Amino acid sequence: MPHRVFNFSAGPATLPAPVLRQAQAELLDWHGLGVSVAEISHRSAPFIELAAEAEADLRTLLSVPDDYAVLFMQGGATLQQALIPLNFAAPGQAADYLVTGHWGQTALKQARPCVDARVAASGAESGFREVPARGEWRLSGDAAYLHVTANETIHGVELRERIEADAPVFADFSSSIASEPVEVRDYGLIYAGAQKNLGPSGIAVVIIRRALLARAGQPRAEILAYASHAARDSMLNTPPTFNWYLLGLCLKWMLAEGGVEAFGQRNAARAARLYAAIDGSGGFYRNEVAPAVRSRMNVPFFLHAAELDAEFLRQAGERQLIGLKGHKVVGGMRASLYNALPDAAVDALIDFMREFQKTHG
Ligand code: PMP
């Protein structure tokens, strides 16, 4: 058995071991073709079959209705943040943004050059520890869409309420897609970079209500048009074929593990265990996010004295617990608990935290 550590990285993140083993076994000779999947044309029948199967599996996993298109795109989640205004808003049209953390701010920044991007509400005043109450949101009557971040990967803030608005809701699900059942019909568009819950970096998934593809949007090259990608099954140009393959293997793994219902239960239970350990530490560890919006996927936490951070990370590393350093925007620690992370990793982290407190408390 190769050496594998417990990897709490926020993304690119841990991948399921069975997926890596399969990819390794198939690397020199995929499907008896005598070549790897990375060495064949995306227009070849075996690759087109792989792509269609990945789409079908994603539709099954996330219960995507038929009137939604599924796209596999390059350029990550950030590119989608830039494409959204170009594709769905007229030049200068209003678009509303609910800003609940760093990635909501990024989405707003990407949109500013081509729409009248308005902050419907922002958690900035609370240091992104809270989500402004629905009654405080200022939604524009003429907004092309309302953009939200389902899960803020850095600030550890997750929207837990169903969002209702007159404008279609466009949601960044990069760090929580497939972590629990979601009603796709509640959204006009869902997008996610794959590198957290779906697979490797270099590919993003976009789920769009087909009727929205008829919007004129803004002058743009064909490669920037979602409708063109949809019309050509995401093969307008050479797609990231190997990433698509790995993503497909991850989808099959998630389905075999019981799908989003099973992950939803598992993820809620283990996030609750970790938060309970933090809250029960008598202030040695703390998470400052309002309990109602604490993320199940990304748990930022602080030690009571920042001088202990380096020692905490060093000792964690000795126990094969890696990727725990917090993002520089907030500091401290962050444990990302994506689907492919084993339960044993969370238990090992909690055990280590208790022990570290005993020796440094
Ligand atoms: N949105 C969220 C919620 C993210 O976590 C990230 C990446 N960490 C991004 C957007 C940006 O993704 P990418 O690097 O794929 O552009």
Tab-separated table of C-alpha atoms and ligand atoms in Angstrom:
chain	number	residue	atom	x	y	z
A	1	MET	CA	0.000	0.000	0.000
A	2	PRO	CA	1.436	3.403	-0.889
A	3	HIS	CA	1.759	5.968	1.861
A	4	ARG	CA	-1.421	8.123	2.094
A	5	VAL	CA	-1.939	10.909	4.619
A	6	PHE	CA	-5.171	12.545	5.809
A	7	ASN	CA	-5.420	15.565	3.531
A	8	PHE	CA	-7.591	18.495	4.689
A	9	SER	CA	-6.615	20.743	1.766
A	10	ALA	CA	-9.274	23.204	0.563
A	11	GLY	CA	-8.584	22.456	-3.086
A	12	PRO	CA	-7.144	20.918	-5.078
A	13	ALA	CA	-8.143	18.413	-2.468
A	14	THR	CA	-8.020	14.779	-1.526
A	15	LEU	CA	-9.339	12.373	-4.170
A	16	PRO	CA	-10.911	8.977	-3.474
A	17	ALA	CA	-8.184	6.318	-3.228
A	18	PRO	CA	-10.131	3.845	-5.448
A	19	VAL	CA	-10.288	6.519	-8.171
A	20	LEU	CA	-6.534	7.097	-8.029
A	21	ARG	CA	-5.885	3.355	-8.112
A	22	GLN	CA	-8.108	2.910	-11.153
A	23	ALA	CA	-6.479	5.834	-12.945
A	24	GLN	CA	-3.075	4.349	-12.164
A	25	ALA	CA	-4.086	0.912	-13.439
A	26	GLU	CA	-5.502	2.375	-16.656
A	27	LEU	CA	-2.801	4.908	-17.370
A	28	LEU	CA	-0.834	2.991	-19.988
A	29	ASP	CA	-3.714	1.133	-21.552
A	30	TRP	CA	-7.217	2.566	-21.300
A	31	HIS	CA	-10.060	0.247	-22.305
A	32	GLY	CA	-7.669	-2.046	-24.183
A	33	LEU	CA	-6.791	0.709	-26.649
A	34	GLY	CA	-3.067	0.536	-25.894
A	35	VAL	CA	-2.972	4.250	-25.064
A	36	SER	CA	-3.999	6.365	-22.087
A	37	VAL	CA	-7.232	8.347	-22.143
A	38	ALA	CA	-5.061	11.487	-22.302
A	39	GLU	CA	-3.655	10.396	-25.661
A	40	ILE	CA	-6.783	10.057	-27.792
A	41	SER	CA	-8.900	12.556	-29.682
A	42	HIS	CA	-11.797	14.155	-27.880
A	43	ARG	CA	-13.723	13.493	-31.110
A	44	SER	CA	-13.085	9.747	-30.936
A	45	ALA	CA	-15.972	7.419	-30.132
A	46	PRO	CA	-14.478	6.133	-26.830
A	47	PHE	CA	-13.975	9.653	-25.509
A	48	ILE	CA	-17.408	10.831	-26.615
A	49	GLU	CA	-18.825	7.843	-24.749
A	50	LEU	CA	-16.836	8.766	-21.631
A	51	ALA	CA	-18.115	12.355	-21.820
A	52	ALA	CA	-21.730	11.269	-22.256
A	53	GLU	CA	-21.423	8.862	-19.346
A	54	ALA	CA	-19.986	11.569	-17.088
A	55	GLU	CA	-22.905	13.834	-17.955
A	56	ALA	CA	-25.429	11.053	-17.332
A	57	ASP	CA	-23.788	10.201	-13.995
A	58	LEU	CA	-23.737	13.848	-12.927
A	59	ARG	CA	-27.421	14.159	-13.831
A	60	THR	CA	-28.201	11.062	-11.746
A	61	LEU	CA	-26.039	12.134	-8.802
A	62	LEU	CA	-27.508	15.641	-8.602
A	63	SER	CA	-31.018	14.849	-9.950
A	64	VAL	CA	-30.607	17.404	-12.731
A	65	PRO	CA	-33.918	17.926	-14.575
A	66	ASP	CA	-33.986	17.544	-18.386
A	67	ASP	CA	-34.676	21.219	-18.947
A	68	TYR	CA	-31.226	22.005	-17.549
A	69	ALA	CA	-28.061	21.788	-19.657
A	70	VAL	CA	-24.876	20.379	-18.117
A	71	LEU	CA	-21.559	21.818	-19.313
A	72	PHE	CA	-17.974	20.806	-18.607
A	73	MET	CA	-15.796	23.903	-18.940
A	74	GLN	CA	-12.170	24.928	-18.624
A	75	GLY	CA	-11.061	28.034	-16.790
A	76	GLY	CA	-12.258	27.175	-13.309
A	77	ALA	CA	-14.959	28.805	-11.258
A	78	THR	CA	-13.485	32.268	-11.718
A	79	LEU	CA	-14.024	32.124	-15.471
A	80	GLN	CA	-17.680	31.263	-14.856
A	81	GLN	CA	-17.923	34.344	-12.640
A	82	ALA	CA	-16.800	36.401	-15.625
A	83	LEU	CA	-18.968	34.550	-18.176
A	84	ILE	CA	-22.177	34.863	-16.180
A	85	PRO	CA	-22.671	38.616	-16.707
A	86	LEU	CA	-21.527	38.372	-20.348
A	87	ASN	CA	-24.053	35.658	-21.117
A	88	PHE	CA	-27.069	36.616	-19.058
A	89	ALA	CA	-27.138	40.401	-18.661
A	90	ALA	CA	-27.426	43.178	-21.218
A	91	PRO	CA	-24.545	45.715	-21.137
A	92	GLY	CA	-24.953	47.822	-18.013
A	93	GLN	CA	-28.016	45.910	-16.809
A	94	ALA	CA	-28.422	45.483	-13.060
A	95	ALA	CA	-27.290	42.252	-11.422
A	96	ASP	CA	-27.580	41.573	-7.693
A	97	TYR	CA	-24.834	39.997	-5.594
A	98	LEU	CA	-25.207	38.558	-2.137
A	99	VAL	CA	-21.700	38.773	-0.696
A	100	THR	CA	-21.064	36.296	2.108
A	101	GLY	CA	-17.283	36.057	1.914
A	102	HIS	CA	-14.202	36.194	-0.249
A	103	TRP	CA	-15.645	34.304	-3.221
A	104	GLY	CA	-18.773	36.430	-3.337
A	105	GLN	CA	-16.462	39.441	-3.535
A	106	THR	CA	-14.522	37.800	-6.354
A	107	ALA	CA	-17.702	37.117	-8.296
A	108	LEU	CA	-18.716	40.754	-7.882
A	109	LYS	CA	-15.311	41.935	-9.079
A	110	GLN	CA	-15.475	39.756	-12.199
A	111	ALA	CA	-18.910	41.161	-13.062
A	112	ARG	CA	-18.222	44.857	-12.499
A	113	PRO	CA	-16.728	45.641	-15.940
A	114	CYS	CA	-19.856	44.679	-17.854
A	115	VAL	CA	-22.927	45.011	-15.658
A	116	ASP	CA	-24.316	47.295	-12.995
A	117	ALA	CA	-23.270	44.885	-10.248
A	118	ARG	CA	-25.096	45.728	-7.024
A	119	VAL	CA	-24.436	44.420	-3.560
A	120	ALA	CA	-27.836	43.155	-2.379
A	121	ALA	CA	-26.362	42.529	1.049
A	122	SER	CA	-22.930	41.863	2.466
A	123	GLY	CA	-21.615	40.084	5.509
A	124	ALA	CA	-18.469	42.261	5.438
A	125	GLU	CA	-19.506	44.308	8.478
A	126	SER	CA	-19.641	41.164	10.601
A	127	GLY	CA	-16.249	40.085	9.222
A	128	PHE	CA	-18.214	37.520	7.197
A	129	ARG	CA	-19.205	35.699	10.347
A	130	GLU	CA	-22.892	36.175	9.608
A	131	VAL	CA	-25.181	36.289	6.596
A	132	PRO	CA	-27.434	39.369	6.543
A	133	ALA	CA	-31.059	38.422	7.264
A	134	ARG	CA	-33.278	38.055	4.219
A	135	GLY	CA	-35.295	41.113	5.282
A	136	GLU	CA	-32.173	43.282	4.873
A	137	TRP	CA	-31.406	42.323	1.286
A	138	ARG	CA	-31.978	45.051	-1.290
A	139	LEU	CA	-32.962	43.252	-4.490
A	140	SER	CA	-33.333	45.230	-7.733
A	141	GLY	CA	-36.592	44.888	-9.620
A	142	ASP	CA	-34.697	44.836	-12.923
A	143	ALA	CA	-31.828	42.491	-11.984
A	144	ALA	CA	-30.708	40.001	-14.618
A	145	TYR	CA	-29.980	37.525	-11.821
A	146	LEU	CA	-29.096	37.206	-8.151
A	147	HIS	CA	-25.647	35.695	-7.562
A	148	VAL	CA	-24.966	33.838	-4.320
A	149	THR	CA	-22.113	31.706	-2.976
A	150	ALA	CA	-23.560	28.486	-1.597
A	151	ASN	CA	-20.440	27.849	0.453
A	152	GLU	CA	-17.646	30.287	1.210
A	153	THR	CA	-14.520	28.139	1.175
A	154	ILE	CA	-12.307	30.636	3.017
A	155	HIS	CA	-14.692	32.151	5.551
A	156	GLY	CA	-16.507	28.883	6.272
A	157	VAL	CA	-19.977	30.344	5.717
A	158	GLU	CA	-22.658	28.221	4.091
A	159	LEU	CA	-26.109	29.385	3.015
A	160	ARG	CA	-28.507	27.019	4.735
A	161	GLU	CA	-31.789	28.673	3.715
A	162	ARG	CA	-33.714	28.235	0.507
A	163	ILE	CA	-33.217	31.432	-1.486
A	164	GLU	CA	-36.273	32.872	-3.179
A	165	ALA	CA	-36.076	35.848	-5.501
A	166	ASP	CA	-37.855	37.151	-8.603
A	167	ALA	CA	-34.642	37.055	-10.622
A	168	PRO	CA	-33.090	33.645	-11.322
A	169	VAL	CA	-30.620	32.625	-8.632
A	170	PHE	CA	-27.098	31.836	-9.877
A	171	ALA	CA	-25.026	29.965	-7.320
A	172	ASP	CA	-21.343	29.227	-6.858
A	173	PHE	CA	-21.332	25.692	-5.484
A	174	SER	CA	-17.591	25.158	-5.971
A	175	SER	CA	-16.933	23.874	-2.475
A	176	SER	CA	-20.231	22.176	-1.629
A	177	ILE	CA	-21.564	20.605	-4.823
A	178	ALA	CA	-22.634	16.983	-4.291
A	179	SER	CA	-22.153	17.302	-0.535
A	180	GLU	CA	-25.894	16.858	0.099
A	181	PRO	CA	-29.123	16.796	-1.957
A	182	VAL	CA	-29.915	20.117	-3.660
A	183	GLU	CA	-33.080	21.163	-5.496
A	184	VAL	CA	-31.608	22.198	-8.860
A	185	ARG	CA	-34.904	23.863	-9.852
A	186	ASP	CA	-34.339	26.497	-7.163
A	187	TYR	CA	-31.509	27.851	-9.332
A	188	GLY	CA	-31.171	29.322	-12.790
A	189	LEU	CA	-27.529	28.313	-12.834
A	190	ILE	CA	-25.184	26.307	-10.629
A	191	TYR	CA	-21.433	26.277	-11.193
A	192	ALA	CA	-18.526	24.586	-9.482
A	193	GLY	CA	-14.819	24.209	-10.039
A	194	ALA	CA	-14.232	20.460	-9.754
A	195	GLN	CA	-11.191	20.516	-7.507
A	196	LYS	CA	-12.999	20.083	-4.196
A	197	ASN	CA	-15.854	17.582	-4.313
A	198	LEU	CA	-15.874	16.483	-7.948
A	199	GLY	CA	-12.328	15.698	-9.004
A	200	PRO	CA	-9.176	17.476	-10.159
A	201	SER	CA	-8.668	21.152	-11.017
A	202	GLY	CA	-8.791	22.258	-14.641
A	203	ILE	CA	-12.452	21.527	-15.227
A	204	ALA	CA	-15.662	23.115	-13.984
A	205	VAL	CA	-19.272	21.985	-14.101
A	206	VAL	CA	-22.065	24.388	-15.064
A	207	ILE	CA	-25.745	23.471	-14.799
A	208	ILE	CA	-28.020	25.956	-16.594
A	209	ARG	CA	-31.775	26.190	-17.037
A	210	ARG	CA	-31.975	25.822	-20.824
A	211	ALA	CA	-34.461	28.676	-21.271
A	212	LEU	CA	-31.811	31.101	-19.967
A	213	LEU	CA	-29.484	30.197	-22.845
A	214	ALA	CA	-31.749	32.226	-25.125
A	215	ARG	CA	-30.752	35.468	-23.412
A	216	ALA	CA	-28.771	37.735	-25.727
A	217	GLY	CA	-26.218	38.801	-23.129
A	218	GLN	CA	-23.379	40.960	-24.420
A	219	PRO	CA	-21.158	40.988	-27.493
A	220	ARG	CA	-18.681	38.167	-26.978
A	221	ALA	CA	-16.611	35.621	-28.848
A	222	GLU	CA	-18.253	32.269	-29.466
A	223	ILE	CA	-15.861	30.531	-27.061
A	224	LEU	CA	-17.337	32.702	-24.271
A	225	ALA	CA	-20.946	31.761	-25.076
A	226	TYR	CA	-22.573	29.123	-22.896
A	227	ALA	CA	-25.177	28.438	-25.597
A	228	SER	CA	-22.441	27.473	-28.060
A	229	HIS	CA	-20.842	25.125	-25.544
A	230	ALA	CA	-24.249	23.579	-24.853
A	231	ALA	CA	-24.974	23.132	-28.574
A	232	ARG	CA	-21.651	21.305	-29.025
A	233	ASP	CA	-21.740	19.094	-25.906
A	234	SER	CA	-18.890	21.087	-24.303
A	235	MET	CA	-16.591	20.222	-27.218
A	236	LEU	CA	-16.385	23.567	-28.946
A	237	ASN	CA	-12.623	23.195	-28.680
A	238	THR	CA	-10.302	20.614	-27.104
A	239	PRO	CA	-11.613	19.966	-23.603
A	240	PRO	CA	-9.421	18.951	-20.629
A	241	THR	CA	-9.848	15.272	-21.428
A	242	PHE	CA	-7.844	13.725	-18.592
A	243	ASN	CA	-9.544	15.922	-15.994
A	244	TRP	CA	-12.922	14.969	-17.467
A	245	TYR	CA	-11.970	11.299	-17.145
A	246	LEU	CA	-10.940	11.697	-13.479
A	247	LEU	CA	-14.099	13.656	-12.753
A	248	GLY	CA	-16.104	10.814	-14.325
A	249	LEU	CA	-14.406	8.277	-12.060
A	250	CYS	CA	-15.195	10.431	-9.014
A	251	LEU	CA	-18.860	10.610	-10.036
A	252	LYS	CA	-19.056	6.818	-10.275
A	253	TRP	CA	-17.374	6.525	-6.882
A	254	MET	CA	-19.895	8.916	-5.300
A	255	LEU	CA	-22.830	7.025	-6.807
A	256	ALA	CA	-21.420	3.718	-5.535
A	257	GLU	CA	-20.995	5.241	-2.057
A	258	GLY	CA	-24.723	5.972	-1.858
A	259	GLY	CA	-24.955	9.323	-3.658
A	260	VAL	CA	-25.681	12.733	-2.211
A	261	GLU	CA	-28.136	11.455	0.403
A	262	ALA	CA	-25.418	9.323	1.994
A	263	PHE	CA	-22.824	12.095	1.749
A	264	GLY	CA	-25.299	14.606	3.164
A	265	GLN	CA	-25.749	12.547	6.322
A	266	ARG	CA	-22.076	11.758	6.688
A	267	ASN	CA	-20.962	15.332	6.087
A	268	ALA	CA	-23.461	16.808	8.561
A	269	ALA	CA	-22.500	14.315	11.260
A	270	ARG	CA	-18.772	14.790	11.037
A	271	ALA	CA	-18.894	18.580	10.726
A	272	ALA	CA	-21.056	18.550	13.863
A	273	ARG	CA	-18.409	16.436	15.653
A	274	LEU	CA	-15.639	18.848	14.721
A	275	TYR	CA	-17.607	21.976	15.683
A	276	ALA	CA	-18.560	20.320	18.981
A	277	ALA	CA	-14.894	19.636	19.681
A	278	ILE	CA	-14.028	23.282	18.918
A	279	ASP	CA	-16.915	24.714	20.957
A	280	GLY	CA	-16.236	22.309	23.806
A	281	SER	CA	-12.571	23.254	24.125
A	282	GLY	CA	-13.216	26.024	26.652
A	283	GLY	CA	-11.845	28.662	24.276
A	284	PHE	CA	-8.606	26.868	23.407
A	285	TYR	CA	-10.001	26.576	19.876
A	286	ARG	CA	-12.651	28.832	18.428
A	287	ASN	CA	-14.760	29.177	15.305
A	288	GLU	CA	-16.388	32.579	15.012
A	289	VAL	CA	-19.069	31.910	12.385
A	290	ALA	CA	-22.709	32.169	13.481
A	291	PRO	CA	-23.811	28.560	14.142
A	292	ALA	CA	-26.749	28.747	11.707
A	293	VAL	CA	-24.427	29.384	8.738
A	294	ARG	CA	-21.376	27.352	9.667
A	295	SER	CA	-20.008	25.444	6.688
A	296	ARG	CA	-20.110	21.643	6.692
A	297	MET	CA	-17.280	21.574	4.158
A	298	ASN	CA	-14.711	24.111	5.362
A	299	VAL	CA	-14.186	24.605	9.078
A	300	PRO	CA	-11.911	27.553	9.868
A	301	PHE	CA	-10.733	27.691	13.466
A	302	PHE	CA	-8.251	29.597	15.575
A	303	LEU	CA	-6.034	28.551	18.438
A	304	HIS	CA	-6.369	30.796	21.512
A	305	ALA	CA	-2.800	32.002	20.924
A	306	ALA	CA	-1.548	32.473	17.375
A	307	GLU	CA	2.022	31.723	18.600
A	308	LEU	CA	0.934	28.087	18.803
A	309	ASP	CA	-0.063	27.887	15.129
A	310	ALA	CA	3.283	26.726	13.787
A	311	GLU	CA	3.683	24.063	16.467
A	312	PHE	CA	0.122	22.858	15.900
A	313	LEU	CA	0.782	22.456	12.172
A	314	ARG	CA	4.118	20.755	12.796
A	315	GLN	CA	2.665	18.188	15.173
A	316	ALA	CA	-0.357	17.652	12.907
A	317	GLY	CA	2.053	16.904	10.073
A	318	GLU	CA	3.857	14.348	12.239
A	319	ARG	CA	0.508	12.585	12.626
A	320	GLN	CA	-0.079	12.591	8.883
A	321	LEU	CA	-2.709	15.357	9.076
A	322	ILE	CA	-1.886	17.862	6.317
A	323	GLY	CA	-3.458	20.879	4.594
A	324	LEU	CA	-4.692	22.485	7.830
A	325	LYS	CA	-3.150	25.956	7.474
A	326	GLY	CA	-5.874	28.584	7.152
A	327	HIS	CA	-6.146	30.833	4.091
A	328	LYS	CA	-4.054	33.977	4.452
A	329	VAL	CA	-7.189	36.163	4.275
A	330	VAL	CA	-8.367	34.874	7.677
A	331	GLY	CA	-5.325	33.099	9.160
A	332	GLY	CA	-5.540	30.367	11.760
A	333	MET	CA	-6.463	26.858	10.680
A	334	ARG	CA	-8.962	25.388	8.269
A	335	ALA	CA	-10.101	21.798	7.940
A	336	SER	CA	-11.811	21.003	4.636
A	337	LEU	CA	-14.063	17.984	4.934
A	338	TYR	CA	-14.907	17.080	1.349
A	339	ASN	CA	-16.647	13.883	0.273
A	340	ALA	CA	-13.442	11.983	-0.459
A	341	LEU	CA	-12.001	12.624	3.014
A	342	PRO	CA	-12.455	9.487	5.147
A	343	ASP	CA	-14.381	9.771	8.433
A	344	ALA	CA	-11.275	8.432	10.147
A	345	ALA	CA	-9.456	11.637	9.150
A	346	VAL	CA	-11.949	13.792	11.047
A	347	ASP	CA	-11.728	11.544	14.094
A	348	ALA	CA	-7.926	11.621	13.949
A	349	LEU	CA	-7.994	15.424	13.762
A	350	ILE	CA	-10.319	15.696	16.761
A	351	ASP	CA	-8.141	13.293	18.782
A	352	PHE	CA	-5.047	15.298	17.877
A	353	MET	CA	-6.713	18.610	18.795
A	354	ARG	CA	-7.665	17.253	22.231
A	355	GLU	CA	-4.181	15.974	22.860
A	356	PHE	CA	-2.530	19.189	21.667
A	357	GLN	CA	-4.764	21.127	24.063
A	358	LYS	CA	-3.720	18.877	26.958
A	359	THR	CA	-0.038	19.529	26.333
A	360	HIS	CA	-0.352	23.245	25.475
A	361	GLY	CA	-3.428	24.350	27.454
B	1	PMP	N1	-15.541	29.987	-5.752
B	1	PMP	C1	-15.284	29.266	-4.654
B	1	PMP	C2	-16.370	29.059	-3.654
B	1	PMP	C3	-14.014	28.710	-4.466
B	1	PMP	O1	-13.747	27.998	-3.372
B	1	PMP	C4	-13.020	28.920	-5.447
B	1	PMP	C5	-11.634	28.319	-5.331
B	1	PMP	N2	-11.172	28.003	-4.117
B	1	PMP	C6	-13.327	29.691	-6.556
B	1	PMP	C7	-14.601	30.203	-6.682
B	1	PMP	C8	-12.307	29.954	-7.636
B	1	PMP	O2	-12.104	28.775	-8.316
B	1	PMP	P1	-11.031	28.597	-9.471
B	1	PMP	O3	-9.699	28.667	-8.832
B	1	PMP	O4	-11.370	27.239	-10.018
B	1	PMP	O5	-11.250	29.672	-10.473
